Amino acid sequence: MTTSFSLPRRRFVQGLALGGTALGLGLTPTQLFARQGQTGAPELRGNQFQLNIGAADVNLTGRNRPATLVNGSLPAPTLRWREGETVTLRVTNHLPETTSIHWHGLLLPFQMDGVPGLSFDGIAPGETFTYQFPLRQSGTYWYHSHSGFQEQSGLYGGLIIDPAEADPHTVDRDYAVVLSDWSDQDPKRIYATLKKLSHYYNFSERTLFDTLRDFREKGVVRTLKDRHMWNRMRMSETDLADVTGYTYSFLVNGHTPAANWQARFEPGERIKLRFINASAMTIFDLRIPGLDMTVVAMDGQPVKPVRFHECRLGVAETLDVIVEPKDHRAYTLFAQTIDRSGYARGTLTPDPSLSAEVPELDPVPLLGHREMGMGAMDHGAMGHDSGAMKTMDHSRMNHGGMDHGDMNHGDMSGGMNHGSMNHQGMSHGTQDGMDHSAMGHTNHDTNAAVPFAVSADNPDLPARQSATEHADSEYGPGVDMRAMSPVPMLDDPGIGLRDRDWKVLTYADLEYAHGLPDSTQPEREIVLHLTGNMERYMWSFNGIPFADAEPLELYHNERVRLTLVNDTMMHHPIHLHGLWSDLELGDGRLLRKHTLLVKPGEKLSYLVRADALGRWAYHCHLLYHMEAGMFREVRVVPRHQHHTDEESRS
């Protein structure tokens, strides 16, 4: 039985020791849920916690709808811990189904990681599971359910670990800003709808008027060729998000744009904003019109400060910024979705009576050749409109050696028809005059080669000549597209942000604050292609869904390179549990992260130190992509165990 309550229109994040205090007063879980009718996460501090997961109705859109809550709160309480301590959390399940909590980005024993089937069996109805682990890091993180679609229905919250030593970035105020997406629809129904009609929620499909405009601007022949190409691929130029503002309301700390979450400041103060993208499916573009932001940490890890005006925050990423408003006026925290179907909004203000203008949504950006994985052949990406390659010397390139005429763009459905491309005509040998050092090849391509991981027992690890080579497993019903020429895009702001008049933060701008966190020399390289079939809503690595995959084995303490090639036209935030992902920025620089947003048509690599034994989840953090198969188990095993297994098979 659920309890219905309405959420107040305005409420600041408050330091209420709600769950612990309430239980300390002797309230039963039922009473606890009944008495808590609020949004705006309370903050719980300490190292001993009682968390109660239960169901309650919430009213965010004018309708009472069921939600999954922690201590009756949406989002779940923000937990505030201190580095070096050991925390104990008793989590009790009041749901009629199994539940779990995963501590996103934390280094802990794998048995405490909260993934049913890998870490433990999950928390059965009526049972209590005790998490206990030492805190080996500081920074901004979050936590969420790893069971079914509970994360979509409200089981997520912020997690802040204060450093053991003094924070080098002192501030006057400190706010967690949890971004999320909420739907009145049952998440199971959303997923079922996507499986039946993947573009159901896309209301930005091209219209007759768009086609008439294209006739005028691009000409009839080119427009018809483009239309034919997209139709053959069974895709739309506007397929930027699977689930959109058609069904989603976008929240800041549990508040809709109309409810307008507010944070106070006094002019001249330094304010830390800890952005956490706790959405199930939504990628946000963040900015605060009128204010510069200075990033000081990403994914909980300190970075060298960079001033910027806008950034793209992938699902599951976190970003700490400092702002210093000087004027007695309000500022809008504006987070529009990547597909421009809606926005989350809050206000930073010295006076609750003040508000600031909310920007208009940008026009819907259109996918192009770069997102098709034709980046290396996309002259637009080769310096004409990207900061990545501005210094490339086109005058010394032999374009004549590249036979575009035989590239049959019309045959790119069901996988691009590589056979119709005249690769021989693309005389790479005639490009000797090209200055590759200026082409933004900022990943490991400039480093010494390392051997590819190969295993006859694992189809994810076939023998290969290059990272961009497509494995046999990619040619099947689960894959409708393969990138023919993916490229590094670390310094590309991304679709919809490339023509800004202001500074857009990219991964290439960032660097771990304290030098190299680990070695830059891996022992071997694992290549994974991000694959899918848009129409059938099938998602996978290397064309192999999780149900058919073998675990990926890493050897304890080895340094391994993971290279990702995105063959799809969707962004994928890829998250490896329990281990750091050190993104290779080039020139020996690394960016330490736990989640990496991989653009369509992009190729990137990162280094992992496999220093934690156990079974870890590795997946796309778009909830419905993970459910549809873009998931792997990673096992960190002792080296002697691996060699023994190999010998027994030989």
XYZ file of C-alpha atoms in Angstrom:
650
model
C 0.000 0.000 0.000
C 1.416 3.360 -0.927
C 1.075 6.686 0.767
C 0.111 9.734 -1.221
C 1.589 13.150 -0.660
C 2.180 16.344 -2.597
C 5.570 17.887 -2.952
C 5.995 21.503 -1.852
C 6.728 24.021 -4.555
C 9.826 25.476 -3.002
C 12.251 23.908 -0.665
C 15.982 24.285 -0.248
C 18.274 21.386 0.287
C 18.429 21.266 4.034
C 20.719 19.614 6.479
C 18.012 17.485 8.034
C 19.128 14.266 9.617
C 15.783 12.960 8.506
C 16.029 9.216 8.264
C 18.310 8.681 11.218
C 16.488 11.188 13.382
C 13.060 9.817 12.524
C 14.062 6.294 13.295
C 15.724 7.545 16.417
C 12.306 8.859 17.476
C 10.898 5.394 17.199
C 8.866 5.879 14.013
C 7.998 2.780 12.055
C 8.913 2.713 8.363
C 5.234 3.140 7.494
C 4.996 6.208 9.692
C 8.260 7.451 8.266
C 6.995 7.352 4.701
C 3.607 8.732 5.722
C 5.124 11.779 7.414
C 7.600 12.681 4.712
C 6.015 14.532 1.887
C 8.869 16.476 0.459
C 11.251 16.960 -2.354
C 14.650 18.514 -2.108
C 16.898 15.896 -0.609
C 17.668 16.150 3.084
C 21.310 15.754 4.031
C 22.475 12.994 6.341
C 25.917 13.185 7.950
C 27.907 10.700 9.946
C 29.136 7.146 9.480
C 26.148 5.100 10.689
C 22.951 5.180 8.647
C 19.586 3.491 8.427
C 18.079 3.768 4.945
C 14.556 2.543 4.228
C 13.575 1.859 0.653
C 9.862 1.969 0.038
C 7.078 2.969 -2.297
C 5.016 6.130 -2.086
C 3.041 8.296 -4.454
C 4.486 11.634 -5.486
C 2.883 14.486 -7.341
C 5.271 16.286 -9.658
C 2.982 16.954 -12.593
C -0.455 17.307 -11.035
C -1.002 13.571 -10.853
C -0.195 11.191 -8.027
C 2.161 8.595 -9.379
C 4.057 5.768 -7.677
C 7.718 6.304 -6.895
C 10.555 4.407 -5.248
C 12.002 6.446 -2.408
C 14.677 6.289 0.255
C 13.422 7.494 3.623
C 10.439 8.975 1.791
C 12.518 11.464 -0.177
C 12.896 12.254 -3.879
C 15.783 12.420 -4.564
C 17.096 10.139 -1.836
C 18.891 11.888 1.035
C 22.262 13.382 0.202
C 24.805 11.424 2.213
C 27.795 13.347 3.546
C 30.805 11.349 4.678
C 34.473 12.001 5.478
C 37.450 10.429 3.787
C 39.308 7.929 5.958
C 36.288 6.859 7.987
C 34.405 3.601 7.655
C 30.688 3.889 6.967
C 27.992 1.411 7.914
C 24.621 1.550 6.178
C 21.717 -0.687 7.106
C 19.403 -0.742 4.114
C 15.937 -2.187 4.660
C 13.704 -3.152 1.786
C 10.014 -2.289 2.190
C 9.245 -2.958 -1.467
C 7.495 -6.095 -2.719
C 10.503 -6.806 -4.957
C 14.270 -7.145 -4.622
C 16.213 -3.936 -4.386
C 19.816 -2.749 -4.102
C 22.005 0.338 -3.772
C 25.122 0.858 -5.860
C 27.647 3.472 -4.684
C 28.591 5.004 -8.002
C 32.296 5.769 -8.438
C 33.454 4.440 -5.090
C 36.435 2.176 -4.516
C 35.228 -0.611 -2.262
C 35.166 -4.407 -1.935
C 33.110 -5.800 -4.787
C 30.740 -7.470 -2.298
C 29.685 -3.947 -1.232
C 29.174 -2.620 -4.779
C 25.461 -3.353 -4.804
C 24.937 -5.114 -8.148
C 22.578 -8.107 -7.825
C 24.018 -11.158 -9.513
C 27.597 -9.923 -9.262
C 28.137 -8.366 -5.833
C 25.397 -10.141 -3.954
C 21.887 -11.521 -4.368
C 20.166 -8.194 -3.800
C 18.012 -7.226 -0.840
C 14.870 -9.347 -0.693
C 11.545 -7.861 0.419
C 11.462 -7.345 4.165
C 15.184 -7.925 4.584
C 18.002 -5.659 5.679
C 21.465 -5.654 4.138
C 24.400 -3.988 5.859
C 26.930 -2.215 3.676
C 30.210 -1.417 5.379
C 33.375 -0.125 3.726
C 36.228 2.322 4.304
C 36.266 5.624 2.415
C 39.421 5.778 0.302
C 38.611 8.910 -1.655
C 36.867 12.271 -1.478
C 34.641 14.189 -3.878
C 31.147 14.285 -5.351
C 29.465 10.997 -6.235
C 25.987 9.525 -6.124
C 24.126 6.326 -5.392
C 21.246 4.522 -7.039
C 19.426 1.249 -7.357
C 20.881 -1.390 -9.658
C 17.629 -3.389 -9.676
C 15.197 -3.189 -12.560
C 13.976 0.331 -13.271
C 13.932 1.562 -9.664
C 16.485 4.247 -10.507
C 14.045 5.740 -13.019
C 11.270 5.810 -10.445
C 13.260 7.760 -7.853
C 15.883 5.619 -6.126
C 18.920 7.887 -6.530
C 20.694 10.431 -4.371
C 23.831 12.529 -4.006
C 26.922 11.417 -2.132
C 29.627 13.809 -0.909
C 32.847 12.711 0.745
C 34.738 15.545 2.401
C 38.522 15.281 2.155
C 40.527 14.174 5.173
C 42.764 17.195 4.697
C 41.684 20.777 4.122
C 39.923 21.379 0.811
C 42.187 23.515 -1.428
C 39.120 25.284 -2.833
C 37.493 27.002 0.108
C 33.983 28.309 -0.489
C 31.279 30.169 1.400
C 28.433 27.904 0.306
C 28.256 24.390 -1.038
C 25.234 22.946 -2.883
C 24.554 19.557 -4.395
C 22.559 19.981 -7.625
C 21.024 16.639 -8.566
C 19.653 16.575 -12.111
C 17.209 13.853 -13.082
C 14.356 12.858 -15.348
C 10.926 11.841 -14.148
C 8.041 10.258 -16.009
C 4.488 9.630 -14.890
C 4.635 6.522 -17.060
C 5.663 3.201 -15.579
C 9.326 2.670 -16.606
C 8.466 -0.861 -17.687
C 5.945 0.594 -20.102
C 8.544 3.049 -21.432
C 10.939 0.197 -22.111
C 8.250 -1.916 -23.737
C 7.322 1.032 -25.944
C 10.932 1.525 -27.047
C 11.172 -2.144 -27.966
C 8.092 -1.829 -30.149
C 8.724 1.620 -31.641
C 12.133 3.066 -30.796
C 11.350 6.594 -32.028
C 7.986 6.769 -30.244
C 9.132 9.590 -27.945
C 10.882 11.599 -30.662
C 8.607 14.482 -31.561
C 11.251 16.271 -33.595
C 10.975 14.088 -36.655
C 11.515 15.849 -39.961
C 8.377 17.256 -41.580
C 7.289 18.214 -45.086
C 8.163 21.812 -44.297
C 11.685 20.758 -43.313
C 12.042 18.986 -46.640
C 10.811 22.048 -48.556
C 13.305 24.193 -46.692
C 16.093 21.730 -47.517
C 15.089 21.935 -51.200
C 15.672 25.680 -51.058
C 18.892 25.530 -49.057
C 20.597 22.366 -50.329
C 18.929 21.706 -53.633
C 16.555 18.944 -54.662
C 19.115 16.309 -55.632
C 21.175 16.550 -52.482
C 18.077 16.663 -50.304
C 16.633 13.531 -51.912
C 19.953 11.717 -51.563
C 20.115 12.639 -47.898
C 16.518 11.497 -47.352
C 17.257 8.222 -49.121
C 20.348 7.644 -46.996
C 18.539 8.201 -43.695
C 15.621 6.064 -44.779
C 17.918 3.208 -45.696
C 19.522 3.440 -42.273
C 16.039 3.459 -40.705
C 17.113 6.464 -38.706
C 16.339 10.110 -38.283
C 18.696 13.059 -38.182
C 16.998 14.005 -34.905
C 17.532 10.717 -33.050
C 19.424 12.353 -30.215
C 17.526 10.849 -27.306
C 15.417 7.729 -26.923
C 13.169 9.146 -24.216
C 12.327 12.837 -24.390
C 10.411 15.709 -22.861
C 7.296 14.172 -24.359
C 7.102 11.978 -21.268
C 9.852 13.360 -19.044
C 9.825 16.221 -16.573
C 13.376 17.343 -15.842
C 14.220 17.963 -12.216
C 16.712 19.896 -10.115
C 16.861 18.335 -6.666
C 13.416 16.908 -7.236
C 11.892 20.185 -8.431
C 10.328 20.714 -11.827
C 11.184 23.899 -13.775
C 7.935 25.435 -12.541
C 8.780 24.597 -8.936
C 12.159 26.313 -9.475
C 14.653 25.006 -6.919
C 16.516 27.921 -5.365
C 19.913 28.350 -3.745
C 20.848 31.441 -1.749
C 24.020 33.506 -1.896
C 25.355 36.900 -0.889
C 27.111 38.943 -3.595
C 30.863 38.384 -3.522
C 30.655 34.876 -2.060
C 32.365 31.831 -3.534
C 29.848 29.053 -4.131
C 30.531 25.447 -5.008
C 27.884 23.760 -7.146
C 28.171 19.996 -7.274
C 26.290 18.954 -10.415
C 25.247 15.294 -10.430
C 23.519 13.870 -13.489
C 21.377 11.210 -11.859
C 19.105 10.836 -14.879
C 18.121 7.498 -16.238
C 18.395 8.575 -19.888
C 19.029 12.312 -20.211
C 22.211 14.118 -21.201
C 22.199 17.778 -20.185
C 23.936 20.904 -21.505
C 24.603 23.147 -18.499
C 25.110 26.878 -18.289
C 24.394 29.815 -15.976
C 23.815 32.872 -18.183
C 25.747 35.823 -16.807
C 28.158 33.763 -14.704
C 31.493 32.147 -15.477
C 32.023 28.731 -13.964
C 35.381 27.292 -12.912
C 35.601 23.520 -12.839
C 37.635 22.078 -9.949
C 36.617 18.409 -10.048
C 34.948 15.899 -12.329
C 33.616 12.520 -11.273
C 34.845 13.329 -7.784
C 38.456 13.717 -8.854
C 40.292 17.065 -8.673
C 41.236 18.715 -11.956
C 43.311 21.740 -12.801
C 40.856 24.668 -12.741
C 39.427 25.792 -16.080
C 37.003 28.658 -16.595
C 34.130 27.999 -18.946
C 30.530 28.913 -19.762
C 28.824 25.691 -20.782
C 29.409 21.974 -20.716
C 27.725 18.718 -21.587
C 27.177 16.401 -18.632
C 26.553 12.774 -19.445
C 24.361 10.480 -17.417
C 26.167 9.443 -14.186
C 28.895 12.095 -14.471
C 29.470 14.681 -11.763
C 31.060 18.116 -12.061
C 32.160 20.476 -9.274
C 32.298 24.143 -10.241
C 32.863 27.381 -8.363
C 30.956 30.547 -9.188
C 31.428 34.020 -7.735
C 28.375 36.210 -8.411
C 29.145 39.853 -7.685
C 25.791 41.468 -8.322
C 22.570 41.521 -6.309
C 20.576 39.668 -8.900
C 19.295 36.188 -9.649
C 20.877 33.700 -12.069
C 19.246 30.754 -13.793
C 20.835 27.308 -13.602
C 19.829 26.122 -17.050
C 20.239 22.501 -18.125
C 18.661 21.829 -21.500
C 18.498 18.295 -22.810
C 20.740 17.261 -25.680
C 17.709 16.800 -27.938
C 16.249 20.186 -26.849
C 12.949 18.631 -25.811
C 13.006 20.214 -22.368
C 15.115 21.574 -19.559
C 15.787 21.470 -15.869
C 15.963 24.803 -14.121
C 16.957 26.246 -10.791
C 17.818 29.699 -9.521
C 20.818 31.086 -7.695
C 19.596 34.185 -5.919
C 20.367 36.563 -3.026
C 16.636 37.098 -2.491
C 13.862 34.478 -2.850
C 11.640 37.100 -4.440
C 14.066 37.552 -7.351
C 14.097 35.383 -10.444
C 16.061 35.388 -13.672
C 15.066 34.929 -17.280
C 14.968 31.346 -18.484
C 16.687 30.969 -21.889
C 14.797 29.653 -24.867
C 15.562 26.108 -25.909
C 18.042 25.906 -28.762
C 16.927 24.528 -32.133
C 17.167 20.763 -32.446
C 20.635 19.922 -33.812
C 20.861 17.469 -36.684
C 23.101 14.435 -36.790
C 25.661 14.504 -39.558
C 28.529 12.595 -41.113
C 30.686 13.041 -38.043
C 28.083 11.247 -35.946
C 27.915 8.492 -38.589
C 31.508 7.582 -37.859
C 32.800 9.226 -41.010
C 34.802 11.737 -39.027
C 38.126 11.145 -40.706
C 36.500 11.784 -44.075
C 34.306 14.593 -42.846
C 36.072 17.691 -43.991
C 33.895 19.653 -41.633
C 35.564 17.796 -38.794
C 39.022 18.258 -40.165
C 39.520 21.804 -39.112
C 36.846 23.744 -40.962
C 34.588 24.065 -37.970
C 36.398 22.318 -35.173
C 39.095 23.572 -32.952
C 40.564 20.123 -33.071
C 42.286 20.466 -36.445
C 42.526 24.134 -37.152
C 46.200 23.944 -37.880
C 46.041 21.100 -40.386
C 47.680 22.007 -43.657
C 45.061 21.215 -46.291
C 47.234 22.510 -49.063
C 49.533 19.564 -48.552
C 46.815 16.911 -48.585
C 46.264 14.960 -51.750
C 42.482 14.962 -51.814
C 42.641 13.662 -55.309
C 43.813 10.345 -54.018
C 40.565 9.894 -52.082
C 37.835 8.579 -54.323
C 34.667 10.064 -52.901
C 32.865 9.248 -56.066
C 32.808 5.587 -55.288
C 31.570 6.087 -51.740
C 27.992 4.938 -52.050
C 26.347 6.835 -49.210
C 23.058 5.469 -50.240
C 24.123 2.002 -49.238
C 24.749 2.695 -45.589
C 21.678 0.943 -44.288
C 21.909 -2.220 -42.281
C 25.489 -1.347 -41.780
C 27.418 0.841 -44.092
C 28.366 -0.888 -47.299
C 32.099 -0.893 -47.062
C 32.275 -2.969 -50.136
C 31.014 -0.091 -52.237
C 33.765 2.176 -51.002
C 36.945 2.397 -52.937
C 39.390 2.223 -50.072
C 42.188 1.719 -52.525
C 41.375 5.065 -53.977
C 41.914 6.624 -50.605
C 45.615 6.865 -51.030
C 46.749 7.288 -47.477
C 50.256 7.053 -48.762
C 49.804 10.303 -50.610
C 49.009 12.153 -47.399
C 52.610 12.283 -46.313
C 52.451 15.999 -46.310
C 49.648 16.069 -43.784
C 50.598 17.324 -40.374
C 49.099 14.604 -38.190
C 50.400 16.193 -35.047
C 47.981 19.043 -35.603
C 44.952 16.912 -36.328
C 43.791 16.485 -32.774
C 44.865 12.837 -32.592
C 45.024 13.248 -28.886
C 44.675 9.693 -27.726
C 47.016 6.786 -27.595
C 47.658 6.708 -31.324
C 50.836 8.631 -30.709
C 52.036 6.166 -28.068
C 53.896 2.941 -28.522
C 51.669 0.098 -29.665
C 50.695 -2.585 -27.192
C 49.339 -6.016 -28.077
C 45.613 -6.489 -28.431
C 44.040 -8.867 -25.944
C 43.030 -12.024 -27.810
C 41.136 -15.049 -26.532
C 39.719 -17.935 -28.512
C 37.211 -18.457 -25.692
C 35.796 -14.969 -25.717
C 34.201 -13.511 -28.885
C 34.775 -10.033 -27.450
C 38.508 -10.603 -27.928
C 39.050 -11.714 -31.536
C 42.366 -11.403 -33.307
C 42.455 -7.950 -34.903
C 44.762 -5.710 -36.880
C 43.389 -2.410 -35.632
C 40.971 -1.001 -33.103
C 38.614 0.194 -35.827
C 38.382 -3.222 -37.462
C 34.927 -4.725 -37.073
C 34.710 -8.175 -35.525
C 32.609 -10.878 -37.151
C 30.171 -10.580 -34.258
C 29.239 -7.109 -35.493
C 27.599 -8.529 -38.591
C 24.262 -9.710 -37.316
C 20.685 -8.637 -36.632
C 21.721 -6.756 -33.507
C 23.845 -4.246 -35.426
C 22.479 -1.835 -37.993
C 25.489 0.418 -38.376
C 29.266 0.299 -38.257
C 31.463 3.377 -38.174
C 33.779 3.352 -41.156
C 36.143 5.994 -39.904
C 35.741 6.893 -36.220
C 38.016 9.588 -34.884
C 39.128 11.046 -31.548
C 36.792 13.828 -30.445
C 38.018 14.743 -26.989
C 38.232 18.414 -27.921
C 34.935 18.424 -29.797
C 32.195 20.169 -27.750
C 29.690 17.885 -29.406
C 26.631 18.212 -31.561
C 24.628 21.329 -30.797
C 27.519 23.048 -28.985
C 30.081 23.515 -31.751
C 29.122 27.013 -32.798
C 28.900 28.674 -29.417
C 30.258 32.171 -28.946
C 31.401 31.198 -25.474
C 33.723 28.614 -23.956
C 32.352 25.090 -23.938
C 34.230 22.704 -21.668
C 35.535 19.483 -23.214
C 37.437 16.497 -21.864
C 40.560 17.806 -23.631
C 40.480 20.914 -21.414
C 40.759 18.869 -18.243
C 43.632 17.150 -16.519
C 44.014 15.377 -13.213
C 45.122 18.023 -10.719
C 47.973 16.143 -9.094
C 50.002 15.013 -12.086
C 49.818 11.477 -13.363
C 47.677 9.267 -11.145
C 49.269 6.097 -12.514
C 51.441 4.746 -15.297
C 50.745 5.642 -18.925
C 52.134 2.321 -20.168
C 49.589 -0.497 -20.489
C 50.481 -4.150 -20.894
C 47.738 -4.947 -23.393
C 44.719 -3.387 -25.100
C 41.078 -4.480 -25.084
C 38.907 -3.102 -27.879
C 35.167 -2.852 -27.578
C 32.808 -1.445 -30.181
C 29.588 0.135 -28.950
C 26.894 -1.346 -31.132
C 23.157 -1.455 -31.567
C 20.141 -1.725 -33.766
C 18.063 1.405 -33.379
C 14.905 0.043 -34.924
C 14.854 -3.147 -32.866
C 16.139 -1.331 -29.796
C 18.981 -3.795 -29.282
C 22.201 -2.582 -27.626
C 25.454 -4.412 -27.120
C 29.243 -4.436 -27.134
C 30.754 -5.850 -30.313
C 27.289 -6.878 -31.473
C 27.003 -9.302 -28.538
C 24.318 -8.622 -25.921
C 25.092 -9.366 -22.298
C 22.977 -12.511 -22.307
C 25.336 -14.077 -24.870
C 28.612 -12.634 -23.608
C 31.524 -14.044 -21.664
C 33.035 -12.109 -18.754
C 36.043 -9.961 -19.544
C 39.002 -10.972 -17.405
C 41.612 -8.544 -16.134
C 44.690 -9.753 -14.276
C 45.167 -8.435 -10.800
C 47.265 -5.262 -10.784
C 47.785 -5.191 -14.536
C 47.555 -1.866 -16.376
C 45.258 -2.344 -19.338
C 44.058 -0.021 -22.088
C 40.383 -0.088 -22.984
C 39.610 1.365 -26.392
C 36.018 2.176 -27.255
C 34.727 2.723 -30.784
C 31.185 4.045 -30.995
C 29.581 2.531 -34.078
C 26.156 3.902 -33.197
C 24.684 7.359 -33.619
C 23.826 7.677 -29.941
C 25.940 8.969 -27.070
C 26.840 6.304 -24.517
C 28.030 7.058 -20.963
C 30.197 4.049 -20.174
C 30.844 3.163 -16.534
C 33.265 0.638 -15.075
C 32.542 -0.206 -11.448
C 35.196 -0.380 -8.761
C 38.198 0.764 -10.820
C 39.326 4.140 -12.096
C 39.196 4.951 -15.782
C 42.163 7.190 -16.714
C 41.198 8.817 -20.010
C 44.191 9.263 -22.353
C 44.256 12.912 -23.388
C 47.484 12.751 -25.383
C 50.925 14.115 -24.580
C 51.042 11.787 -21.582
C 48.146 13.527 -19.826
C 45.368 11.614 -18.075
C 41.913 12.529 -16.802
C 40.727 10.289 -13.971
C 37.033 9.399 -14.232
C 34.450 6.748 -13.437
C 32.123 7.407 -16.393
C 33.030 8.402 -19.944
C 30.586 9.927 -22.394
C 31.412 8.528 -25.834
C 30.104 10.539 -28.775
C 28.635 8.972 -31.910
C 31.450 8.073 -34.288
C 34.099 8.610 -31.622
C 37.117 6.503 -30.752
C 38.744 6.995 -27.364
C 40.877 5.038 -24.945
C 41.566 4.923 -21.248
C 43.812 3.061 -18.853
C 42.656 0.909 -15.972
C 44.663 -0.426 -13.043
C 42.997 -3.710 -12.138
C 43.850 -3.420 -8.467
C 40.613 -4.728 -6.964
C 39.820 -8.437 -7.213
C 36.252 -9.441 -7.838
C 33.287 -9.240 -10.184
C 32.487 -5.772 -11.501
C 29.765 -4.384 -13.707
C 30.692 -2.531 -16.892
C 27.926 -0.922 -18.915
C 26.272 1.953 -20.687
C 24.614 4.106 -18.044
C 21.572 4.867 -20.176
C 19.205 2.706 -18.190
C 17.300 1.224 -21.120
C 20.486 0.593 -23.122
C 21.878 -1.360 -20.183
C 18.675 -3.317 -19.878
C 18.749 -4.032 -23.623
C 22.188 -5.631 -23.479
C 25.007 -3.057 -23.409
C 26.493 -4.615 -20.283
C 29.472 -6.783 -19.354
C 30.844 -8.479 -16.311
C 34.506 -7.657 -15.705
C 36.378 -10.097 -13.499
C 39.644 -9.128 -11.895
C 41.420 -12.424 -11.243
C 44.833 -13.373 -9.842
C 47.401 -13.778 -12.585
C 48.247 -17.327 -11.515
C 44.563 -18.286 -11.780
C 44.381 -16.951 -15.320
C 47.523 -18.779 -16.404
C 46.304 -21.999 -14.785
C 43.027 -21.736 -16.690
C 44.894 -21.103 -19.935
C 47.126 -24.126 -19.400
C 44.167 -26.394 -18.664
C 42.540 -25.378 -21.957
C 45.704 -25.866 -24.021
